[in-house]
Short mmCIF file of C-alpha atoms and ligand atoms in Angstrom, two decimals:
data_model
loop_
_atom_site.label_atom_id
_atom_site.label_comp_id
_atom_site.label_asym_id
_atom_site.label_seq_id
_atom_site.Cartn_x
_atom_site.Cartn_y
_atom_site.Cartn_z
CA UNK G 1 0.00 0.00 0.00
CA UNK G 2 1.31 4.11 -0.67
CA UNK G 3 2.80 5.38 1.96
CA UNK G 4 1.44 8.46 1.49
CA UNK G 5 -1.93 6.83 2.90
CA UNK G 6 -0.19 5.21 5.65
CA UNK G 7 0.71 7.94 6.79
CA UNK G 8 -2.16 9.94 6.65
CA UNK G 9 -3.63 6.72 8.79
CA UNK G 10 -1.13 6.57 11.50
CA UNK G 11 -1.98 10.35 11.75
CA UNK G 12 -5.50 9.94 13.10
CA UNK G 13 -3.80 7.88 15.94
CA UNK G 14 -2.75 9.76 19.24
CA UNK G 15 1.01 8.55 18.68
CA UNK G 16 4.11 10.66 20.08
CA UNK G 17 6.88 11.49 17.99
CA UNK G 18 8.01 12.21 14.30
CA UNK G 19 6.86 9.51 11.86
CA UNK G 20 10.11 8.98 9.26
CA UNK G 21 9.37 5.51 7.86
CA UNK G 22 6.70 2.55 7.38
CA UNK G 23 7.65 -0.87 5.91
CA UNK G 24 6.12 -3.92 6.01
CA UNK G 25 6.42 -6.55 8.90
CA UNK G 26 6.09 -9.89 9.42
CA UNK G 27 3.79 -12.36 7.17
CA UNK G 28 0.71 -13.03 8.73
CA UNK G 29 -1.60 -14.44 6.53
CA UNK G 30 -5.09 -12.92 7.87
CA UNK G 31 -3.99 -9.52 9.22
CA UNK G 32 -1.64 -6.99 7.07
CA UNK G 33 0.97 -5.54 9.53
CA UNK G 34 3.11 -2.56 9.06
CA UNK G 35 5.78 -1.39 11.45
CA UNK G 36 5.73 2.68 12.11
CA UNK G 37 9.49 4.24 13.11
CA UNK G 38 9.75 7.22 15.22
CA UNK G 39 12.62 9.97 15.26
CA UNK G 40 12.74 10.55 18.94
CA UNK G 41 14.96 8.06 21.22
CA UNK G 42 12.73 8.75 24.17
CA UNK G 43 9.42 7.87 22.16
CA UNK G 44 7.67 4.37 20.98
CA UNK G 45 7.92 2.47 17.26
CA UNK G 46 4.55 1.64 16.26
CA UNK G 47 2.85 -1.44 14.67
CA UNK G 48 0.19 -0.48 12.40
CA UNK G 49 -2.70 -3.37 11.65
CA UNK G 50 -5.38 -3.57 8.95
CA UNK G 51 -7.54 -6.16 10.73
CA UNK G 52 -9.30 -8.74 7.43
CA UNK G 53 -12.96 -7.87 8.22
CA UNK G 54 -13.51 -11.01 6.03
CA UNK G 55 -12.37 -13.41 9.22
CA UNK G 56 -13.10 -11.03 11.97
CA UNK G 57 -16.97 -9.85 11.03
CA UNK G 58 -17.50 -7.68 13.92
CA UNK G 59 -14.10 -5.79 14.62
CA UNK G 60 -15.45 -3.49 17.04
CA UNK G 61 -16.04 -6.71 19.27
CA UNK G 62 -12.86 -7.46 18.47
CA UNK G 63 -11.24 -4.69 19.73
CA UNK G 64 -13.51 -4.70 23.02
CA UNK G 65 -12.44 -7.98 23.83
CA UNK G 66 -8.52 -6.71 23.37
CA UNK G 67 -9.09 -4.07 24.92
CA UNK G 68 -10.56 -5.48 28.10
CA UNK G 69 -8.37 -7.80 27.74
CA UNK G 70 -5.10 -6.13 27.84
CA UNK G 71 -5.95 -3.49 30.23
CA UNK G 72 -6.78 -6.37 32.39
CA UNK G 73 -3.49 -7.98 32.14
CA UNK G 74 -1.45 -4.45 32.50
CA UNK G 75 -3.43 -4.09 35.82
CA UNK G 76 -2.22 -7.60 37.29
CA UNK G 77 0.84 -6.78 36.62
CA UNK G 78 1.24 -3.28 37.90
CA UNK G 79 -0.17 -4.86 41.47
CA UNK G 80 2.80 -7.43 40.69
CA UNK G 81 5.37 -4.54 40.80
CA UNK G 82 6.62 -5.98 37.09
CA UNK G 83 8.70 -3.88 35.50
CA UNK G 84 9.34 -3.35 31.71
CA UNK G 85 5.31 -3.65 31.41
CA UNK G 86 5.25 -2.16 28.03
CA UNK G 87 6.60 -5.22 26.78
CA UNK G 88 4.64 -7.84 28.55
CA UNK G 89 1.27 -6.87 27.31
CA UNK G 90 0.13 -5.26 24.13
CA UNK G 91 -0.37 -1.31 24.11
CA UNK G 92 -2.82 -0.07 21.99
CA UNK G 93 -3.10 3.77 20.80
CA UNK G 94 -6.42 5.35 20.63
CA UNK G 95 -7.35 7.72 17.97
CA UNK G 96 -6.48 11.53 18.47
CA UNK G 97 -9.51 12.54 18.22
CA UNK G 98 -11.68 10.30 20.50
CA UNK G 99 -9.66 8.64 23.15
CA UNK G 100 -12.42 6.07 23.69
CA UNK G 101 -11.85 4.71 20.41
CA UNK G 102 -9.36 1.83 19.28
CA UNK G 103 -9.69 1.60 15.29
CA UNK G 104 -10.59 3.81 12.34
CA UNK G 105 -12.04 2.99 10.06
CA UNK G 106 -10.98 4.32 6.45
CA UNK G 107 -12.37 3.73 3.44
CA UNK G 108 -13.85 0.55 4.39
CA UNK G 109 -10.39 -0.99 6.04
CA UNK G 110 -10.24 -1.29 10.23
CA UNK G 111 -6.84 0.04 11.51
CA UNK G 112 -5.22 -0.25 14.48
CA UNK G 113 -2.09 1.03 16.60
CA UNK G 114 -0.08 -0.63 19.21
CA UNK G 115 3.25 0.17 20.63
CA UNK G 116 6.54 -1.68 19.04
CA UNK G 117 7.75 -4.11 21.08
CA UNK G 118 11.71 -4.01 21.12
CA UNK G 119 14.68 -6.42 21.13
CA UNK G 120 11.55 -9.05 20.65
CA UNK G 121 11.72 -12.25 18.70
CA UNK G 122 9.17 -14.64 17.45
CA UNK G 123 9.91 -18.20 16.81
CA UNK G 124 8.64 -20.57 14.35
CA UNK G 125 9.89 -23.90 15.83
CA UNK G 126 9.83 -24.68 19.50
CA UNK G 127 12.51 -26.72 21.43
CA UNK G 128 11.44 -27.93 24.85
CA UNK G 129 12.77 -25.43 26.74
CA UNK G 130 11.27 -22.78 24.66
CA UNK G 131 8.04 -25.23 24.94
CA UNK G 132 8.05 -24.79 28.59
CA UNK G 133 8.14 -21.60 28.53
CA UNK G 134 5.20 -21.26 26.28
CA UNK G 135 3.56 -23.53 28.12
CA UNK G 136 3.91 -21.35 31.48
CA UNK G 137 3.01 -18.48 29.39
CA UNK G 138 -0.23 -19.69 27.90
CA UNK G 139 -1.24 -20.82 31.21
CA UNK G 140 -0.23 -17.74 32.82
CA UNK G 141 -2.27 -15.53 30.71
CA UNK G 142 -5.46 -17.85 30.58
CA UNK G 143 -4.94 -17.77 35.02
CA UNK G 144 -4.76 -13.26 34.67
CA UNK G 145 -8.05 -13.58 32.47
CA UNK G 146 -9.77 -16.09 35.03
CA UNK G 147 -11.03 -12.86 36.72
CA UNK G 148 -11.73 -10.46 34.04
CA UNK G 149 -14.67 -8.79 35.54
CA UNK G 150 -16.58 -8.24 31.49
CA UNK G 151 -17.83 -10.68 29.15
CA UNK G 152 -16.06 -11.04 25.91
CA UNK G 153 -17.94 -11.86 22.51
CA UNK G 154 -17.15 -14.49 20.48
CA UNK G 155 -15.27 -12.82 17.77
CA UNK G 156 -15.76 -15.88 15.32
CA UNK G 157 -18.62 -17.60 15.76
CA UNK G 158 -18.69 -21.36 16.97
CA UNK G 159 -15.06 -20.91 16.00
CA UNK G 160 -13.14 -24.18 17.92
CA UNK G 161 -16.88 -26.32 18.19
CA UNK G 162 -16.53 -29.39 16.74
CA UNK G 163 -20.18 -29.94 16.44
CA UNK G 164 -20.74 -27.40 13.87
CA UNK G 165 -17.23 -28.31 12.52
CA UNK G 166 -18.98 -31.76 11.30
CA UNK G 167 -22.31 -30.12 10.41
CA UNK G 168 -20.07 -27.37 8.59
CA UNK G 169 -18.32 -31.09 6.70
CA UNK G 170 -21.92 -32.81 6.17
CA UNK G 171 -23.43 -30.02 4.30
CA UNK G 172 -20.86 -29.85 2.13
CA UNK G 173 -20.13 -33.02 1.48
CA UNK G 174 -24.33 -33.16 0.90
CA UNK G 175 -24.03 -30.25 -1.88
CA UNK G 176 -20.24 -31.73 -3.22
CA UNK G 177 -19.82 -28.21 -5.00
CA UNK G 178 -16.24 -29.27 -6.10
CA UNK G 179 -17.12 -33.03 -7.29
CA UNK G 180 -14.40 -34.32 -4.69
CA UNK G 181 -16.61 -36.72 -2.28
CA UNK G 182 -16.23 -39.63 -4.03
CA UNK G 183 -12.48 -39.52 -4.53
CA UNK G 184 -11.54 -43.06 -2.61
CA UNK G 185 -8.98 -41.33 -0.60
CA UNK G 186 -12.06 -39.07 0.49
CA UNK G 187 -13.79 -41.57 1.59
CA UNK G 188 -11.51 -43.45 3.57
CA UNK G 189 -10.80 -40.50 5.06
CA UNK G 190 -14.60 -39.56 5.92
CA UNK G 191 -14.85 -43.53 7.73
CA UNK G 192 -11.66 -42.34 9.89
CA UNK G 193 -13.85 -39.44 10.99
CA UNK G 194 -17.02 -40.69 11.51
CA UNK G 195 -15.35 -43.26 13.71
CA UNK G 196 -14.28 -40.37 16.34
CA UNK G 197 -16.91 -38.19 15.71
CA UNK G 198 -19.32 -39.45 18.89
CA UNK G 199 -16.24 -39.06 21.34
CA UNK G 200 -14.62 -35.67 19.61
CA UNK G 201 -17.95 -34.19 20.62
CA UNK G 202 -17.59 -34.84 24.36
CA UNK G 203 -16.67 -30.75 25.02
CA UNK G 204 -19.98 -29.62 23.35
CA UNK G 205 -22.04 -32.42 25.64
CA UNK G 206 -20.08 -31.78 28.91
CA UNK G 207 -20.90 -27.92 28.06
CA UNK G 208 -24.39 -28.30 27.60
CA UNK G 209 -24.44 -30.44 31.14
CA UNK G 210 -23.09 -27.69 32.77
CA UNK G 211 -19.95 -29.60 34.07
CA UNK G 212 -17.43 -27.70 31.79
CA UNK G 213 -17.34 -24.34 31.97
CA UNK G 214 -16.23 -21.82 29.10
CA UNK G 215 -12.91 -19.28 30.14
CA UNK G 216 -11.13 -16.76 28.22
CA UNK G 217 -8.67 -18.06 25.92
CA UNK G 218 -6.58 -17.34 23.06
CA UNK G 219 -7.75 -19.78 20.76
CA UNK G 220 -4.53 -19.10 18.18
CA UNK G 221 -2.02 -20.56 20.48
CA UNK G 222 0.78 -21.01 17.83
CA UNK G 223 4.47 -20.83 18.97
CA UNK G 224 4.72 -17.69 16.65
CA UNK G 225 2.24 -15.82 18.58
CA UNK G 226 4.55 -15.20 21.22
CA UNK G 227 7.15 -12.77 22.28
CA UNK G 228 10.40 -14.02 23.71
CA UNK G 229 13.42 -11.65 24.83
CA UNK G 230 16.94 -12.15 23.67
CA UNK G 231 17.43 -14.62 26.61
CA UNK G 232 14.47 -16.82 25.41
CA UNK G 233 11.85 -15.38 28.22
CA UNK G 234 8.52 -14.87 27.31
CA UNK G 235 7.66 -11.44 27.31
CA UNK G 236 4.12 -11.37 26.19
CA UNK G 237 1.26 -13.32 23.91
CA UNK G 238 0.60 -11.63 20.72
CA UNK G 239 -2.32 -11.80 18.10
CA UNK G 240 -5.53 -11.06 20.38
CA UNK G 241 -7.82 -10.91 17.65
CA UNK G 242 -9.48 -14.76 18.56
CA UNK G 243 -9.38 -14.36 22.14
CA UNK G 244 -13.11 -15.20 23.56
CA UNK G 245 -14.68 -17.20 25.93
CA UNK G 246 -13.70 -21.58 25.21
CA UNK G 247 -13.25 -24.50 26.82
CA UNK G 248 -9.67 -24.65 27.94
CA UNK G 249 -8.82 -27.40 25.18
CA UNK G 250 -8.43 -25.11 22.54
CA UNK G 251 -5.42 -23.83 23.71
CA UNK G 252 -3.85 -26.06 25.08
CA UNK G 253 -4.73 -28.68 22.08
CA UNK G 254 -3.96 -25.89 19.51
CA UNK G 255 -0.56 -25.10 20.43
CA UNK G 256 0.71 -29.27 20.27
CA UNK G 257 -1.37 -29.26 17.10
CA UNK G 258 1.35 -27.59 15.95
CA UNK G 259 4.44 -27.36 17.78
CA UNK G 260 4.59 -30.74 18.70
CA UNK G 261 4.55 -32.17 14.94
CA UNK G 262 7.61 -33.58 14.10
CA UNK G 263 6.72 -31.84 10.23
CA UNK G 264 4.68 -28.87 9.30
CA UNK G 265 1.08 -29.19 9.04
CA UNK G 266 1.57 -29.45 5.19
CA UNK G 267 3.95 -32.22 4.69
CA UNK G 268 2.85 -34.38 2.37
CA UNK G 269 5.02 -37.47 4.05
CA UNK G 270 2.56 -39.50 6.16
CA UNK G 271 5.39 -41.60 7.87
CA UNK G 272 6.83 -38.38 8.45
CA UNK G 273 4.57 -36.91 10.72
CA UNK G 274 4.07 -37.85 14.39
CA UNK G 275 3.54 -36.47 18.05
CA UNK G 276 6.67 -35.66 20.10
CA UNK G 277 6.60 -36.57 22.98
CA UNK G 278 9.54 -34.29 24.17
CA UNK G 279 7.36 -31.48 23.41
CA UNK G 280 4.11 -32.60 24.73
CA UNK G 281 6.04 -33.09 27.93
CA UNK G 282 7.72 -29.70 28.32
CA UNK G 283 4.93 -28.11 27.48
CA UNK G 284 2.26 -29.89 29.70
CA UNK G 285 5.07 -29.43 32.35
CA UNK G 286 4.94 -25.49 31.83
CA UNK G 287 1.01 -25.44 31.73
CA UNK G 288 0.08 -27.45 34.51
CA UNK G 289 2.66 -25.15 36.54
CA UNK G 290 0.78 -22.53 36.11
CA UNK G 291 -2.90 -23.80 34.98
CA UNK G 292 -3.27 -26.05 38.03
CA UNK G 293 -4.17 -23.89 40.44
CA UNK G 294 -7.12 -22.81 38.13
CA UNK G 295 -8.30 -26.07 36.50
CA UNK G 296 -11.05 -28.01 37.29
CA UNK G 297 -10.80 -32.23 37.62
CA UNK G 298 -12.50 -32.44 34.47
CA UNK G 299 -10.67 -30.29 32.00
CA UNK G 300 -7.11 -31.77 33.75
CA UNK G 301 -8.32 -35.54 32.60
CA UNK G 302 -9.23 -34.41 29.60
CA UNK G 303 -6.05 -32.36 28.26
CA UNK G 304 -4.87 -35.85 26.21
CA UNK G 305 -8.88 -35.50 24.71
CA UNK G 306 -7.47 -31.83 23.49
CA UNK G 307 -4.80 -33.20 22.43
CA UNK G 308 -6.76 -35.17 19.64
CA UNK G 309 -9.43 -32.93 19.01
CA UNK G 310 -7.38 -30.39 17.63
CA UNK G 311 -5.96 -32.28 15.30
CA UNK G 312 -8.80 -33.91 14.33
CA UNK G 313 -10.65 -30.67 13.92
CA UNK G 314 -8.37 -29.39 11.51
CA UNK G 315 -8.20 -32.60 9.44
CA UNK G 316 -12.34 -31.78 9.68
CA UNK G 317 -11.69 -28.55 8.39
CA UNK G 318 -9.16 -28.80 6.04
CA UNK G 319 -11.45 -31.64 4.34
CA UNK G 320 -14.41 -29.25 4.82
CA UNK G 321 -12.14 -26.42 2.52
CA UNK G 322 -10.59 -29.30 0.09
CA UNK G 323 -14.83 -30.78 -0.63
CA UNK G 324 -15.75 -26.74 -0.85
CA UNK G 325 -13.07 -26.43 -3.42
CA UNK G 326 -10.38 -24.68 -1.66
CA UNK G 327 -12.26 -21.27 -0.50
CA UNK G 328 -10.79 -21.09 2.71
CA UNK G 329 -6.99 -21.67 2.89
CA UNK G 330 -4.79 -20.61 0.15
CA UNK G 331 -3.41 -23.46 -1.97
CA UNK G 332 -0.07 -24.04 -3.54
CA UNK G 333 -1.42 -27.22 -5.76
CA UNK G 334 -4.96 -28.78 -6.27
CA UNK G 335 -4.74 -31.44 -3.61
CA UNK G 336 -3.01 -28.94 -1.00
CA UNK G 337 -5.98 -29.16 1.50
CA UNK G 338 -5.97 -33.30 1.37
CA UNK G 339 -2.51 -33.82 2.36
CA UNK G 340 -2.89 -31.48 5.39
CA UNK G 341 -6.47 -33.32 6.22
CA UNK G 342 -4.21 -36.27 5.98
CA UNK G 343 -1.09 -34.93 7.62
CA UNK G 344 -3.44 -34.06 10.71
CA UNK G 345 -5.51 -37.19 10.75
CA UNK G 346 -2.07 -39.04 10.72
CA UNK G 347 -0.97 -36.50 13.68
CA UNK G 348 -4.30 -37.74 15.19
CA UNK G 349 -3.27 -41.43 15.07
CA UNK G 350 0.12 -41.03 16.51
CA UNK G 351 -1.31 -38.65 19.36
CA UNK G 352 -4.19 -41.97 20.31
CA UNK G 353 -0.62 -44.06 20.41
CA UNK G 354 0.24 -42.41 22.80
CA UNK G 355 -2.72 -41.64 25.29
CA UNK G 356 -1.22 -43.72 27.74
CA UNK G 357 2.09 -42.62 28.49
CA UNK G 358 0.03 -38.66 27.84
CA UNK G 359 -2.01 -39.29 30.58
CA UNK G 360 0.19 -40.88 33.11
CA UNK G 361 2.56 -37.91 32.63
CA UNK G 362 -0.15 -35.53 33.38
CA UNK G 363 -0.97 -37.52 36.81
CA UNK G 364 2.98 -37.19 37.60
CA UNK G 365 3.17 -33.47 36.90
CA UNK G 366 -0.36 -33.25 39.07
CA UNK G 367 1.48 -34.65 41.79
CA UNK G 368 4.24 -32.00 42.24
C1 GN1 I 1 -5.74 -20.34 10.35
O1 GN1 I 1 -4.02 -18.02 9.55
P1 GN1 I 1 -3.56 -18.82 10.70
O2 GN1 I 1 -2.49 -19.80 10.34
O3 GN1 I 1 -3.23 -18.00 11.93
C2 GN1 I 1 -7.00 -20.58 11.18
C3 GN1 I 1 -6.68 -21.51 12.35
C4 GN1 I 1 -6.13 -22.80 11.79
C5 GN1 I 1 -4.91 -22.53 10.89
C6 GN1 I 1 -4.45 -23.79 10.20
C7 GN1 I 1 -9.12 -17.57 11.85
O4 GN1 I 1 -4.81 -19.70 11.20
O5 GN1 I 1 -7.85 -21.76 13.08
O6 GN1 I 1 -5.76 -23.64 12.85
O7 GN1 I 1 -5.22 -21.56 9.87
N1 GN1 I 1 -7.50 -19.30 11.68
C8 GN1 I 1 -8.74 -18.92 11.37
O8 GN1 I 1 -3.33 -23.54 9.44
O9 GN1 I 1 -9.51 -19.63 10.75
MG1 MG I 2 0.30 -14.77 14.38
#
C-alpha cells in the first residue's frame, strides 16, 4: 500500500513522535501488519494493523475484547510490581480525536495502533525449553483472564466447536460443490472421521451439562504468537484478535497441534509426521505449573482429549475447505488441502498411540 496513505492513517492515531518511515512486517496471513518508526529516542515504534474484516466480522467486538483484555493484564501486573510492562502486554493507541476509540475505520479498512515491542523475537519452531516456557506463558495468561470482571464476545462464531465443525463437513459433502466426495482417498478419510466423531464431541455435551465451563482463551495458540526476549523469556502473547470465551482445550490442544509435529502441518510425508513426545512433555510441564491452580478435575483428565481434538478438527476442516473447493486456505497445488487433512488425521493417530504414556505424565506433573 502508498505510503502516502499510511501515513495519513497513522496520523489519526494519538502517537508521540516524528513519523520517518513505514515498511512492512512480518507475514501473517489474515492480518496486514506494518511497522511505524519514530525519530525521537525517548518515544515508541509503532505497529500499524489492517484487521481482514472477512475473518473477523464484527471488529469493534474485536477490539472490546482486546481491549478489556489487555488493560486487564497491565493491571495484574502493575499490582505485581513488574517492571518493563510495556513489553509484557500489548499497548494499543487510541485515535487523536476520541480517546475512547481503538480503530478507524478508512475507506472501508479497520486500523489499528499498538506500541513496538523491542529487542523481541518470534519463533517458528519450538525446542522444549522454549516449549516450557510457552507452556507457562499460555497458562499464565489464561490464570490473569480467570477474573476479568466483562464478558467477551465471540469474535468468530462457533469458532473451535466441533459440532458445527462436522455439520459445517456434512453439508458440504451433501451439496459436493467441487465433485471431490467420491475420490476413494475421500472416503476413507470420511470412515476415519465418523469413527471419532461421537467421542470428539464430548466438550460440546459436557458444556451443555453444565460440568465444563467456558474461560477466556486465546484460541490461536501457535508458537509464533509469542514474544520471547533475547534470553528466550517470554515477554508477552501476541495476536488477540481470537481471544473469547472456550473450553480450555483449545489452547492447550492448539498449540501441540502444531508445535509438537515432528513436520509442518503441510507435509505431504505421512510416515513423516508424528507427536513428540519431548514437546508434549515440556509443554504440559509449563502449563500445569501454572494452569493447576485454576483447573477443574475435568478439563485436567481431559487435556490428552485436546490433544486429539485439535488435530482432528483441523483434518475436519481442512477436508471441509478441500470438498468446498479450496475457499478457505490458500493453496499451492490442487490437492493442498488433502494432504494437510491427511497430515493431521495421521498426527491424530500417533497422538491416540500415545494416550497412555500422555495421561500418566499428566498424573505425575499433578502430583508435584
Ligand atoms: C488459520 O491463519 P492462521 O495460520 O493463523 C486458522 C486456524 C487454523 C490454521 C491452520 C481464523 O490460522 O484456526 O488452525 O489456519 N485461523 C482462522 O493452518 O480460521
Ligand atoms: Mg500470528
Amino acid at each position: 500500500m502508498e505510503n502516502r496513505k499510511l501515513q495519513e492513517i497513522v496520523s489519526l492515531f494519538d502517537v508521540q513522535g516524528t513519523v520517518t518511515n513505514i515498511a512492512p512486517l512480518g507475514a501473517g496471513l489474515i492480518n496486514d501488519t506494518y511497522r511505524i518508526e519514530t525519530a525521537e529516542k525517548d518515544q515508541p515504534n509503532y505497529v500499524m494493523q489492517r484487521v481482514n474484516n472477512n475473518v473477523f466480522p464484527d471488529v469493534d467486538m474485536v477490539m472490546r475484547n482486546i481491549l478489556a483484555v489487555t488493560t486487564h493484564i497491565r493491571q495484574k501486573l502493575e499490582s505485581r510490581g513488574e517492571q518493563d510492562i510495556d513489553r509484557k502486554v500489548l499497548t494499543f493507541i487510541p485515535l487523536k480525536n476520541d480517546k475512547e476509540k481503538y480503530y478507524a475505520l478508512v475507506n472501508g479498512e479497520y486500523w489499528r495502533v499498538m506500541i513496538f515491542i523491542e529487542n523481541a523475537v518470534t519463533k517458528q519452531a519450538v525446542n522444549p525449553e522454549s516449549s516450557y516456557a510457552a507452556g507457562l506463558a499460555f497458562g499464565e495468561f489464561e490464570s490473569m483472564l480467570a477474573d476479568i470482571p466483562v464478558e467477551l464476545g465471540e469474535t468468530i462464531k462457533d469458532f473451535h466447536n466441533m459440532e458445527f465443525r462436522l455439520q459445517q463437513l456434512r453439508e458440504v459433502i451433501a451439496q459436493n460443490p467441487a465433485g471431490r466426495v467420491d475420490e476413494p482417498q475421500v472416503q476413507a478419510m470420511l470412515k476415519e472421521i465418523d469413527a471419532r466423531a461421537e467421542e470428539m464431541c464430548k466438550a460440546e455435551r459436557m458444556g451443555r451439562e453444565g460440568i465444563l465451563p467456558k474461560r477466556v482463551c486465546h484460541c490461536d495458540t501457535k508458537v509464533n504468537n509469542m514474544m520471547f526476549d533475547q534470553q528466550d523469556n517470554v515477554l508477552c502473547v501476541v495476536d488477540l484478535d481470537t481471544v473469547m470465551p472456550n473450553f480450555v482445550f483449545s489452547d492447550y490442544g492448539d498449540f501441540l497441534r502444531t508445535a509438537a509435529n515432528f513436520v509442518a502441518e503441510d507435509c505431504p510425508d505421512m510416515e513423516k509426521v508424528g507427536f513428540n513426545m519431548d514437546i508434549y512433555k515440556a509443554f504440559t510441564e509449563g502449563y500445569l505449573k501454572s494452569a493447576a491452580k485454576f483447573l477443574l478435575p475435568i478439563e485436567v483428565e481431559n487435556l490428552p482429549y485436546a490433544a486429539a481434538l485439535f488435530p482432528y478438527m483441523q483434518c475436519v476442516r481442512f477436508l471441509w475447505d478441500y470438498l468446498s473447493g479450496d475457499k478457505y486456505w490458500k493453496c499451492q497445488y490442487p490437492t493442498h488441502n488433502f494432504v494437510r487433512a491427511d497430515n493431521q488425521l495421521h498426527l491424530l493417530f500417533s497422538i491416540e498411540s500415545h494416550y497412555p504414556e500422555m495421561k500418566a505424565f499428566i498424573q505425575q506433573c499433578m502430583k508435584k
